[in-house]
Tab-separated table of N, CA, C and O in Angstrom:
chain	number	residue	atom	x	y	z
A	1	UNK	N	4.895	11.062	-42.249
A	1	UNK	CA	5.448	11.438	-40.965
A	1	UNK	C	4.353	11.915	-40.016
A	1	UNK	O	4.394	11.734	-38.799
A	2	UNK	N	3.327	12.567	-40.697
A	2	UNK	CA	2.296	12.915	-39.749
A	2	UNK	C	1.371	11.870	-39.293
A	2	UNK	O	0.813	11.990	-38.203
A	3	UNK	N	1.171	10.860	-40.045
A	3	UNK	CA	0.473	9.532	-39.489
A	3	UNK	C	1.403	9.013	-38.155
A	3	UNK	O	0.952	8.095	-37.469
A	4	UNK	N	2.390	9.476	-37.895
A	4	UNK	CA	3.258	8.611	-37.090
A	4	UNK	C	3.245	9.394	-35.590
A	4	UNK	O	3.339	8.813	-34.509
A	5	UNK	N	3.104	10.864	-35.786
A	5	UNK	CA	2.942	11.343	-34.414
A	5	UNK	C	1.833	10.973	-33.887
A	5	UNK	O	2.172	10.004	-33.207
A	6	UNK	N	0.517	11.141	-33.732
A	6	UNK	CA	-0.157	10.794	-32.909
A	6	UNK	C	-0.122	9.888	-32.138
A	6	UNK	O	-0.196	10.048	-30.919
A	7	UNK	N	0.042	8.354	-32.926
A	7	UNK	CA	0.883	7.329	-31.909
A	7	UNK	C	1.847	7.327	-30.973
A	7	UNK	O	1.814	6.718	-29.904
A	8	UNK	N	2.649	7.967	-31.356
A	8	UNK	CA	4.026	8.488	-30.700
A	8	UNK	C	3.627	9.259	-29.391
A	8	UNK	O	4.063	8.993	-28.271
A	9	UNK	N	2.791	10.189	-29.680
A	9	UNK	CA	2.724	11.273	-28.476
A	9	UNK	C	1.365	10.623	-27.263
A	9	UNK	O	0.903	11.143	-26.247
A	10	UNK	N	1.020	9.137	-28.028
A	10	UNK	CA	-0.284	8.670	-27.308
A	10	UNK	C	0.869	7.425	-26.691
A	10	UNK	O	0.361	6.676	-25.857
A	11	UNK	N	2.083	7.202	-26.969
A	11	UNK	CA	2.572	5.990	-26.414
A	11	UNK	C	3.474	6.964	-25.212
A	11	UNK	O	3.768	6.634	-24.062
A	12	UNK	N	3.695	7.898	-25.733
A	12	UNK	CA	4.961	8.922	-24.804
A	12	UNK	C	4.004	8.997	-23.117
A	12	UNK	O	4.438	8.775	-21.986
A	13	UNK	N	2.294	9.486	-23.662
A	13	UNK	CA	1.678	10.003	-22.565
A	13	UNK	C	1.394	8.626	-21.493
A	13	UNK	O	1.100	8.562	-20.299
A	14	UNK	N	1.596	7.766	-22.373
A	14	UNK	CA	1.261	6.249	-21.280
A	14	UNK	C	2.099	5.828	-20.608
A	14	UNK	O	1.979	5.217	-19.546
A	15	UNK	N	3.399	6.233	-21.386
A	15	UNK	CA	4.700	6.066	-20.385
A	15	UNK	C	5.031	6.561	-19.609
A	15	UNK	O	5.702	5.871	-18.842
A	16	UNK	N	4.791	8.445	-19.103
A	16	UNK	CA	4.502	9.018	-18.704
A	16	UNK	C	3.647	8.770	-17.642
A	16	UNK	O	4.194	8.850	-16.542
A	17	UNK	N	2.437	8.485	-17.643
A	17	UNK	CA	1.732	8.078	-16.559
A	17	UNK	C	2.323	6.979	-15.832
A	17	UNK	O	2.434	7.101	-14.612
A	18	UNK	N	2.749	5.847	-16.444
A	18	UNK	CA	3.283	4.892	-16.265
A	18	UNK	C	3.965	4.580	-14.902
A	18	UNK	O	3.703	3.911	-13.903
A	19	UNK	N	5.224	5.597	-15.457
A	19	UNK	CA	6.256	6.338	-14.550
A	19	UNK	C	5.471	6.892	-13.498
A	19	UNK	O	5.501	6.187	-12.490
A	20	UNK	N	4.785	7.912	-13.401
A	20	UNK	CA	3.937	8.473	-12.353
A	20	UNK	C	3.675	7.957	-11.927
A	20	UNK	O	4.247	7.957	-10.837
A	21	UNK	N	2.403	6.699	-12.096
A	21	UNK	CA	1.901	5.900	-11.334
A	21	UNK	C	2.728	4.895	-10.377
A	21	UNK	O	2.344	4.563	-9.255
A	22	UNK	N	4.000	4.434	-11.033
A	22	UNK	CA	4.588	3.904	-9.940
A	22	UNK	C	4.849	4.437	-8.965
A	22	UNK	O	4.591	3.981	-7.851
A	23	UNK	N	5.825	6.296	-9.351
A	23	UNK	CA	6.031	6.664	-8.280
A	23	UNK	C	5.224	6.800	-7.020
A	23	UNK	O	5.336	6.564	-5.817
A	24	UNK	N	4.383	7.278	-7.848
A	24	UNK	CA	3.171	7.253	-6.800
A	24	UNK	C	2.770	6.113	-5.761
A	24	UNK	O	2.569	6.176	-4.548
A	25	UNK	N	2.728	5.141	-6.580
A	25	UNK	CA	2.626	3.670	-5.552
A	25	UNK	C	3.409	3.326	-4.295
A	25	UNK	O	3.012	2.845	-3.233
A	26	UNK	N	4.985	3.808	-4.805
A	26	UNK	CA	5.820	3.521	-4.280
A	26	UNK	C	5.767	4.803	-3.075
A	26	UNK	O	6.282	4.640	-1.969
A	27	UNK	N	5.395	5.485	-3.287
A	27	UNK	CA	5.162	6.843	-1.974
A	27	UNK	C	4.227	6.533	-1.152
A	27	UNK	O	4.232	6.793	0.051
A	28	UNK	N	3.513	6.054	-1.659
A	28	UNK	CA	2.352	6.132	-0.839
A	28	UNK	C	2.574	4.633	0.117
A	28	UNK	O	2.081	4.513	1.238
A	29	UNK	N	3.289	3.699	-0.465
A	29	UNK	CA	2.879	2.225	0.457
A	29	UNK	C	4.263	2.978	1.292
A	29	UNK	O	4.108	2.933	2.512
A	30	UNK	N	5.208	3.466	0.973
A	30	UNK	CA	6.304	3.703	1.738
A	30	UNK	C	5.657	4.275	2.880
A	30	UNK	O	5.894	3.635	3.905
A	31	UNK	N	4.915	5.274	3.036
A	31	UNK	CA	4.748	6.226	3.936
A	31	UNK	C	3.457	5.083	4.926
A	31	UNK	O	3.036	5.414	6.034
A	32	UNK	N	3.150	4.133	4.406
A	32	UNK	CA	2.150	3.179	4.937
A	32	UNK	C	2.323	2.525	5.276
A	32	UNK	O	1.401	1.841	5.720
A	33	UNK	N	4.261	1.904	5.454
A	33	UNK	CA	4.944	0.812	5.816
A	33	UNK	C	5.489	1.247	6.618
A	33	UNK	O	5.985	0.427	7.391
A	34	UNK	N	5.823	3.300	7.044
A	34	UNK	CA	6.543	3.684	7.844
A	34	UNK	C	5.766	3.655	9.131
A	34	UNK	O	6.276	3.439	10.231
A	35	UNK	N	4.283	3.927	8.871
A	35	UNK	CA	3.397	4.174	9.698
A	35	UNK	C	3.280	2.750	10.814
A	35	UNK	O	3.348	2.818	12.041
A	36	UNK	N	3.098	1.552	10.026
A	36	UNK	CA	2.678	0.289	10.351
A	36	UNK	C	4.185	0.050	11.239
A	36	UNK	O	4.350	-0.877	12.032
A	37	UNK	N	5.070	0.951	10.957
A	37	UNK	CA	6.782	0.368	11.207
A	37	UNK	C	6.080	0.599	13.012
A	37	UNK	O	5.700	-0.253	13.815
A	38	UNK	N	6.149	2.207	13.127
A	38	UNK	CA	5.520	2.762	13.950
A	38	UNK	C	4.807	2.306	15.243
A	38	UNK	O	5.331	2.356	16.355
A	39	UNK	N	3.464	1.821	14.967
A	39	UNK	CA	2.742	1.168	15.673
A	39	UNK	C	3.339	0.224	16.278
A	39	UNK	O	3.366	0.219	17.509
A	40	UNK	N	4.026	-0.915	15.427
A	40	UNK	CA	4.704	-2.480	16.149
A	40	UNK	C	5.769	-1.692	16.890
A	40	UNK	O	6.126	-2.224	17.941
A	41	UNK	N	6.384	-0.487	16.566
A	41	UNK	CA	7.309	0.027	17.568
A	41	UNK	C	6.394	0.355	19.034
A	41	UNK	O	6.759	-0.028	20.146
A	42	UNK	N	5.555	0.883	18.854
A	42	UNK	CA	4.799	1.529	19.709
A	42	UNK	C	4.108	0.142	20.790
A	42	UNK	O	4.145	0.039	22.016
A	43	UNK	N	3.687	-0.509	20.059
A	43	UNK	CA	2.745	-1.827	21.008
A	43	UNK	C	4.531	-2.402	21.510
A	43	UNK	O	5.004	-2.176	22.624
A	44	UNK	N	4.964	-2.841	20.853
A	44	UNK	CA	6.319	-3.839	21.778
A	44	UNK	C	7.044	-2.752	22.893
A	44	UNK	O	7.803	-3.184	23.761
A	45	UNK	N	6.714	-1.261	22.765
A	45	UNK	CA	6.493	-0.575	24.038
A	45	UNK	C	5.794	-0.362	24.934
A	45	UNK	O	6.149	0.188	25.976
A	46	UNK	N	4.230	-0.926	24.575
A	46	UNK	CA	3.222	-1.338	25.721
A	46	UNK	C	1.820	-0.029	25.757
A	46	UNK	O	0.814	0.179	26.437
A	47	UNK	N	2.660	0.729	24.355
A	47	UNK	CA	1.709	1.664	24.451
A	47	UNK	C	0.670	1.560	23.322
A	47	UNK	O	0.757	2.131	22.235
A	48	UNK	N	-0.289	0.781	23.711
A	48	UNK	CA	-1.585	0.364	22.991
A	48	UNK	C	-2.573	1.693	22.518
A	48	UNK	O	-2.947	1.745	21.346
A	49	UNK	N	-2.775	2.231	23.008
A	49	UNK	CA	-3.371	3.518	22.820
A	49	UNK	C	-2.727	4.152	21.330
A	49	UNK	O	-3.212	4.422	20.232
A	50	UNK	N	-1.361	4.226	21.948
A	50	UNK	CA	-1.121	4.934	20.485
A	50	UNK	C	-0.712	4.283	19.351
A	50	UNK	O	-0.535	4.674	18.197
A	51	UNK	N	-0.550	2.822	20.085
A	51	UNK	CA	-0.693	1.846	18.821
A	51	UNK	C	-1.979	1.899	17.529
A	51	UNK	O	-2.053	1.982	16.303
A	52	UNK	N	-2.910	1.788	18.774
A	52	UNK	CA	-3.935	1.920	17.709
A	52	UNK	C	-4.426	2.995	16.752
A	52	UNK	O	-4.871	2.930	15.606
A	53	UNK	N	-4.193	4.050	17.623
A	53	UNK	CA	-4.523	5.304	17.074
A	53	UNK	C	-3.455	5.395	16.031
A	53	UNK	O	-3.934	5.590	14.914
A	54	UNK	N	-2.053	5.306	16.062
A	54	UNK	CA	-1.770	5.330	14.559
A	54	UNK	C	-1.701	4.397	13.726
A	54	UNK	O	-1.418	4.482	12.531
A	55	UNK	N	-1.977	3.414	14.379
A	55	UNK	CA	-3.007	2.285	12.817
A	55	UNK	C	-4.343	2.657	12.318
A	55	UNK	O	-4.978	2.682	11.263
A	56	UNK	N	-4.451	2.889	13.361
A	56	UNK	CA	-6.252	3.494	12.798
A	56	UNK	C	-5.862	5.199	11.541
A	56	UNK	O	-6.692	5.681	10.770
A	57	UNK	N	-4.523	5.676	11.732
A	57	UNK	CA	-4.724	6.991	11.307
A	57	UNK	C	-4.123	6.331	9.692
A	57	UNK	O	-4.480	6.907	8.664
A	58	UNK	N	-3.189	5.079	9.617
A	58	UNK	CA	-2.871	4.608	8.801
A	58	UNK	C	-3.685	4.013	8.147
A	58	UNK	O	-3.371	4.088	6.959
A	59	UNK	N	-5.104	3.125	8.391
A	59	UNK	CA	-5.730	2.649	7.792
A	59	UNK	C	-6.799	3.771	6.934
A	59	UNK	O	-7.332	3.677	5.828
A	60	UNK	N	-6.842	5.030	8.157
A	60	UNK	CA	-7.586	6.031	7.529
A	60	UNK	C	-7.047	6.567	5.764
A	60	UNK	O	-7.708	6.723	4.737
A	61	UNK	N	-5.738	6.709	6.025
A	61	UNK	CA	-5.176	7.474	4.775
A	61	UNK	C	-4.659	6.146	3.755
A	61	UNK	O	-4.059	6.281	2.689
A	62	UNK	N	-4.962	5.181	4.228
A	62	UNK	CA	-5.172	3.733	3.008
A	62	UNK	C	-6.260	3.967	2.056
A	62	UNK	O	-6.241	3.953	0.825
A	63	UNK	N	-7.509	4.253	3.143
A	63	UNK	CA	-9.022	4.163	2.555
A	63	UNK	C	-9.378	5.258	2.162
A	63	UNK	O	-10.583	5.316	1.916
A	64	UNK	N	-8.572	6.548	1.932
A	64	UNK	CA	-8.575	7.317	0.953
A	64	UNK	C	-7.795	7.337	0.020
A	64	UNK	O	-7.835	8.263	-0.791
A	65	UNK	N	-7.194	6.652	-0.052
A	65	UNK	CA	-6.472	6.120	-1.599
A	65	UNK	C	-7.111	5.030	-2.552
A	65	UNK	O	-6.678	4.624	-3.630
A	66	UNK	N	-8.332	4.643	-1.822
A	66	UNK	CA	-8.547	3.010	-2.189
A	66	UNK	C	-9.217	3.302	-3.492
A	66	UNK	O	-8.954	2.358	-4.237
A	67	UNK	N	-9.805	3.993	-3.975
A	67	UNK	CA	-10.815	4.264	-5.293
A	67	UNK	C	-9.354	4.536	-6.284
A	67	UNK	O	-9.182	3.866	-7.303
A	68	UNK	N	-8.790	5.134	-6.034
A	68	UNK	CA	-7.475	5.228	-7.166
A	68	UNK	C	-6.721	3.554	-7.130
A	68	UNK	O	-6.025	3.282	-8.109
A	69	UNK	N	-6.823	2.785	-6.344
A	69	UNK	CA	-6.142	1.679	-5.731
A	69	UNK	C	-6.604	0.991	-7.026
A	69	UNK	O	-5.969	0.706	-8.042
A	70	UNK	N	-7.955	0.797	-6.679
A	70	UNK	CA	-9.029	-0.016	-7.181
A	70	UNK	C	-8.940	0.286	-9.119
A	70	UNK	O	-9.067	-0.670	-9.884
A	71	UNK	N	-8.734	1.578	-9.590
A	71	UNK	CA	-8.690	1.396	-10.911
A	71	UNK	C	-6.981	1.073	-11.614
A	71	UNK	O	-6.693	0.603	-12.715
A	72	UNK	N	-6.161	1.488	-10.603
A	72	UNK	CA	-4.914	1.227	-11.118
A	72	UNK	C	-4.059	-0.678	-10.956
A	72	UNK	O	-3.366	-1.258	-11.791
A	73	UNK	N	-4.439	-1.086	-9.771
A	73	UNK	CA	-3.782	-1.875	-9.507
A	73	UNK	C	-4.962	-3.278	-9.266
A	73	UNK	O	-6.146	-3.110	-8.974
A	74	UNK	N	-4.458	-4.310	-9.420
A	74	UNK	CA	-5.419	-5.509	-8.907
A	74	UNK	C	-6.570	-5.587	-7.678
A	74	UNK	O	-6.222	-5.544	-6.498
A	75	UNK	N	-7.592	-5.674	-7.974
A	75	UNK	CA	-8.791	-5.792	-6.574
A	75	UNK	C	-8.194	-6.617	-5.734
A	75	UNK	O	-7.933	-6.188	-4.610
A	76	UNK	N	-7.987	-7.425	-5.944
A	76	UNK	CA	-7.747	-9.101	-4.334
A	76	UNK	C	-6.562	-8.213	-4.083
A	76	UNK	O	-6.545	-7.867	-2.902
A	77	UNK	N	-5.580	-7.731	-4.775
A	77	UNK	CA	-3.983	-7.336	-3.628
A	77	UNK	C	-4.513	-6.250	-2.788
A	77	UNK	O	-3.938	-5.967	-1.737
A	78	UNK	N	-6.128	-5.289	-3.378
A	78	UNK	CA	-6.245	-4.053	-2.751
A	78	UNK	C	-6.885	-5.007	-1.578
A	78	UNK	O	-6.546	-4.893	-0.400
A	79	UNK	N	-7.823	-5.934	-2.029
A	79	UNK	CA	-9.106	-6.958	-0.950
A	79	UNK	C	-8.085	-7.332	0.215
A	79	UNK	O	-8.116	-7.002	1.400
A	80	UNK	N	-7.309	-8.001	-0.375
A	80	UNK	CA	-6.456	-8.432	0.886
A	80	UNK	C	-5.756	-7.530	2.006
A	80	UNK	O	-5.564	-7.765	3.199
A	81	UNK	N	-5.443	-6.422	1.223
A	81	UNK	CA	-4.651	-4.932	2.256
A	81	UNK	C	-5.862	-4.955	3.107
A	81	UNK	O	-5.888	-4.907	4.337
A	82	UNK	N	-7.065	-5.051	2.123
A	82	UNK	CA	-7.923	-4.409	3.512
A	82	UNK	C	-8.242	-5.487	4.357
A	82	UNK	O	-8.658	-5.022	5.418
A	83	UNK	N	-8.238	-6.309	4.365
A	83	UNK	CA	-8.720	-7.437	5.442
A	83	UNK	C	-7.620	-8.002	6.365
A	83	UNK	O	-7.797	-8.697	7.365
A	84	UNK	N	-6.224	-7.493	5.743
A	84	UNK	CA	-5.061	-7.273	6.655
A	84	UNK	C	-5.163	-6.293	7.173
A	84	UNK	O	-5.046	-6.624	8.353
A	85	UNK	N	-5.366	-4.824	7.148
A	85	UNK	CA	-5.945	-4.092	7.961
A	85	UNK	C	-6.963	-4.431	9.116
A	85	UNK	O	-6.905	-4.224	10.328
A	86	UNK	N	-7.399	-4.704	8.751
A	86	UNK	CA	-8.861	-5.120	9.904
A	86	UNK	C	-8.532	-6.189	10.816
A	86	UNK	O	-8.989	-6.404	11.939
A	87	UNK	N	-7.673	-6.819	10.157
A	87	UNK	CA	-6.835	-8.226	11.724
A	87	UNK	C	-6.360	-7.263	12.215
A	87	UNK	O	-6.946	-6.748	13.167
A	88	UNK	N	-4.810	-6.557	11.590
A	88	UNK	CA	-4.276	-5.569	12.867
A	88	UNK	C	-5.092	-5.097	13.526
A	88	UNK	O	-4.984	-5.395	14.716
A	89	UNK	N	-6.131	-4.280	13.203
A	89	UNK	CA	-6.867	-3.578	14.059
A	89	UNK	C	-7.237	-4.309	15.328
A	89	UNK	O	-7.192	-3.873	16.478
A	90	UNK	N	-7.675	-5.706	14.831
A	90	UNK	CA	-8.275	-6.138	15.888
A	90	UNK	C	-7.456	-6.846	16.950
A	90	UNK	O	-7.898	-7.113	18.067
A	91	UNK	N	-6.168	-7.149	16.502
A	91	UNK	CA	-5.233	-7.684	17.584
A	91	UNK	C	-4.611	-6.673	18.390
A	91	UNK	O	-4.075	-6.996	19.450
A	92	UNK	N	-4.634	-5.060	17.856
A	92	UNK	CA	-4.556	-4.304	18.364
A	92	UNK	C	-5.376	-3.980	19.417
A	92	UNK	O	-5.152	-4.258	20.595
A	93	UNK	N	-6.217	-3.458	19.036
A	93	UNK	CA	-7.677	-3.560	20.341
A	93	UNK	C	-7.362	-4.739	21.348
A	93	UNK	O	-7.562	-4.411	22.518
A	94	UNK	N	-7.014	-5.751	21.207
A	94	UNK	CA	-7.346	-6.805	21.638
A	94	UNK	C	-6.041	-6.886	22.727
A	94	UNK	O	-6.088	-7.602	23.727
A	95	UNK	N	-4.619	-5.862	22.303
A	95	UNK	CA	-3.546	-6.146	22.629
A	95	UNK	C	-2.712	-7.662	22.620
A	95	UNK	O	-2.043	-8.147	23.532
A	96	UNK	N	-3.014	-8.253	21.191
A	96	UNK	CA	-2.402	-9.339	21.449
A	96	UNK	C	-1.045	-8.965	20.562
A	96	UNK	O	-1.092	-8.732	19.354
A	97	UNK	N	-0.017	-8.949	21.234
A	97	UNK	CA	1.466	-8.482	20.585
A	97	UNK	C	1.920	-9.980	19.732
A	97	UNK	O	1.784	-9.517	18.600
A	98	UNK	N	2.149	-10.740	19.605
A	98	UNK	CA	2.449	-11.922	18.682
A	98	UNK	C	1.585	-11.762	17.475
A	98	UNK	O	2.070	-11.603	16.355
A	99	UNK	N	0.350	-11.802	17.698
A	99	UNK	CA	-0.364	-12.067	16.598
A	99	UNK	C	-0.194	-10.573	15.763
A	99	UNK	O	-0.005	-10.442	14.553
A	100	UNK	N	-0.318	-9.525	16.762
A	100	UNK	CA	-0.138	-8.343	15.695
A	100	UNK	C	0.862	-8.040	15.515
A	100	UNK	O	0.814	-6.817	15.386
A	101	UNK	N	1.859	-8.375	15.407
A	101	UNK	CA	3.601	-8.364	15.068
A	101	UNK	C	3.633	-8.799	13.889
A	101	UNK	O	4.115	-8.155	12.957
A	102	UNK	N	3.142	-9.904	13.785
A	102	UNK	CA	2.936	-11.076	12.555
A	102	UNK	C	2.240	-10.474	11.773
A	102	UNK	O	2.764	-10.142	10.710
A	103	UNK	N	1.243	-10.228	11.950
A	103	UNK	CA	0.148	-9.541	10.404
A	103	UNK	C	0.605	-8.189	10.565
A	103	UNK	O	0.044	-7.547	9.677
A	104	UNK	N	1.442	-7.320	11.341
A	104	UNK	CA	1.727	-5.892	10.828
A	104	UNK	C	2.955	-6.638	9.439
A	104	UNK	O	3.171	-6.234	8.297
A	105	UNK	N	3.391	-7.540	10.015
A	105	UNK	CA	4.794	-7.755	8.939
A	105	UNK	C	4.254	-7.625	7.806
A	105	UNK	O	4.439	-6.789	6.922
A	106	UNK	N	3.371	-8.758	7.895
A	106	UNK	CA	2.462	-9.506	6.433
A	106	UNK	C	1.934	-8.355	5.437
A	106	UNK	O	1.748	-8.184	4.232
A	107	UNK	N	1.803	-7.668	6.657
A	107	UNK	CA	0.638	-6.570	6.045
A	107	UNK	C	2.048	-5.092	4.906
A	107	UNK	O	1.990	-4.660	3.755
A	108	UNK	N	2.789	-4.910	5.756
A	108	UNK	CA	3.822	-4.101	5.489
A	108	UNK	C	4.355	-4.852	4.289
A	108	UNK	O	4.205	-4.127	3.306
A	109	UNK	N	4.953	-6.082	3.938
A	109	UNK	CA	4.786	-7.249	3.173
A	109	UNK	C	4.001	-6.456	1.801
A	109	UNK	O	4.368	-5.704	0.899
A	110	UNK	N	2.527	-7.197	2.289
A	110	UNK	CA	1.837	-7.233	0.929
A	110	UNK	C	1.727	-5.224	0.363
A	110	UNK	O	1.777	-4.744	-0.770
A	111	UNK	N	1.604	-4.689	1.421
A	111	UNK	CA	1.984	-3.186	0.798
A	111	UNK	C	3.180	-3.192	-0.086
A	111	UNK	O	3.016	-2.670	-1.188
A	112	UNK	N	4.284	-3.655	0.172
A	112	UNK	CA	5.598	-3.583	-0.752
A	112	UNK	C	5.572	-4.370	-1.778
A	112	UNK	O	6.293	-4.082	-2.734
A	113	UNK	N	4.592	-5.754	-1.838
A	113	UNK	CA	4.452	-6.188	-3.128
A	113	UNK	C	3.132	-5.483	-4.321
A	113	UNK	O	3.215	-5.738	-5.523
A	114	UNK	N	1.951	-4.578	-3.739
A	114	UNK	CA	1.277	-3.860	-3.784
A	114	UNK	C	2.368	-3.036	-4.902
A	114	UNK	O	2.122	-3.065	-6.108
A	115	UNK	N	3.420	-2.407	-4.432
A	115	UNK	CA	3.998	-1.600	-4.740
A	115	UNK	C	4.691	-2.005	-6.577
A	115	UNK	O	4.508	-1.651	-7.742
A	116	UNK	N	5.458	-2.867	-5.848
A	116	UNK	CA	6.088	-3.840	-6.957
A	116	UNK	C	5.303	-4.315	-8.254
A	116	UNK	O	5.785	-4.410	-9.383
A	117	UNK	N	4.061	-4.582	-7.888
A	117	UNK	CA	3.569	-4.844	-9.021
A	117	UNK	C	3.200	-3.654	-10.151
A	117	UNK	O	3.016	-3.862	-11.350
A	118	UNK	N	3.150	-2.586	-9.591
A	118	UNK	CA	3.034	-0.893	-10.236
A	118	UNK	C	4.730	-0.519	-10.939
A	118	UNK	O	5.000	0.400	-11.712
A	119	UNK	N	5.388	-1.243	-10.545
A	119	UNK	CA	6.782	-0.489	-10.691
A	119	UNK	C	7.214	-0.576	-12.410
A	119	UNK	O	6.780	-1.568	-12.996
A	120	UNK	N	7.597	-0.118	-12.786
A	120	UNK	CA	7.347	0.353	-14.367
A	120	UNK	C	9.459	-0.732	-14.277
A	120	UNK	O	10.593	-0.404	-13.927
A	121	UNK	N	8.824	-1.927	-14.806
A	121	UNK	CA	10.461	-2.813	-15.166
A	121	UNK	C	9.709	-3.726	-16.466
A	121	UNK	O	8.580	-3.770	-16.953
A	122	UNK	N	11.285	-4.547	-16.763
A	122	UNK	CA	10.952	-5.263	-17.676
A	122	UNK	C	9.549	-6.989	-17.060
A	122	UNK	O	8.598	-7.475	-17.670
A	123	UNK	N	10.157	-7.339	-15.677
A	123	UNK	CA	9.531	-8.180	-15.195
A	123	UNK	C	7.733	-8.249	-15.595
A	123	UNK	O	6.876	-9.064	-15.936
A	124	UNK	N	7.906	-6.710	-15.265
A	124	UNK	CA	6.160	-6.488	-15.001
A	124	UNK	C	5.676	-6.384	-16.518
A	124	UNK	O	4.684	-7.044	-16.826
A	125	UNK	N	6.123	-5.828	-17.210
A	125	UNK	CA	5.737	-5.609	-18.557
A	125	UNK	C	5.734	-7.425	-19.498
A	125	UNK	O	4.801	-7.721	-20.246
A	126	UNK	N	6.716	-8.225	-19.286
A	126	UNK	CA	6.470	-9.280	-19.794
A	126	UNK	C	5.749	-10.331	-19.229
A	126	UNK	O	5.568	-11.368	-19.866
């Protein structure tokens, strides 16, 4: 019986994290999809300024998550957030409302599949 706990309490702590880590995923792209919601609200009101500024405050609190990003979840889904970041930015600056409508979606998009792939189900596990 004692050969059997250690395993046990080393499979409990992975599940455990497991769980955590999704939640976690799932908080964090939420609050990053609310932000991005935000902005496209903000530009299809004409107010570019604060468009950008809260994409820019959104991309800020992305790229302090990104080193935890980077060991938990796939590089290219993190590679791609960021280079979808950096179009918005720039259609922002640029004020082009079509094009940054479109890649805020994409972008809000690949955050929620970002998410999904962390989510502790049977899908992901098999």
């Amino acid at each position: 019986m004692k050969g059997i706990l250690p395993p046990m309490a080393l499979l409990a702590g992975l599940l455990a994290f497991s769980l955590w880590n999704s939640s976690q995923i799932t908080r964090d792209t939420a609050r990053w999809r609310a932000q991005l919601q935000q902005a496209d609200t903000l530009s299809q009101a004409g107010n570019w300024p604060e468009a950008v500024s809260t994409l820019s405050n959104s991309y800020a609190d992305w790229n302090n998550r990104q080193t935890y990003l980077h060991v938990i979840t796939q590089h290219s889904g993190v590679d791609e957030t960021e280079a979808m970041y950096h179009r918005c930015l720039a259609f922002a600056q640029t004020q082009e409302l079509s094009e940054f409508r479109a890649e805020v979606a994409g972008l809000r998009e690949q955050l929620r599949l970002l998410a999904e792939m962390e989510q502790f189900s049977v899908r992901n596990i098999l």
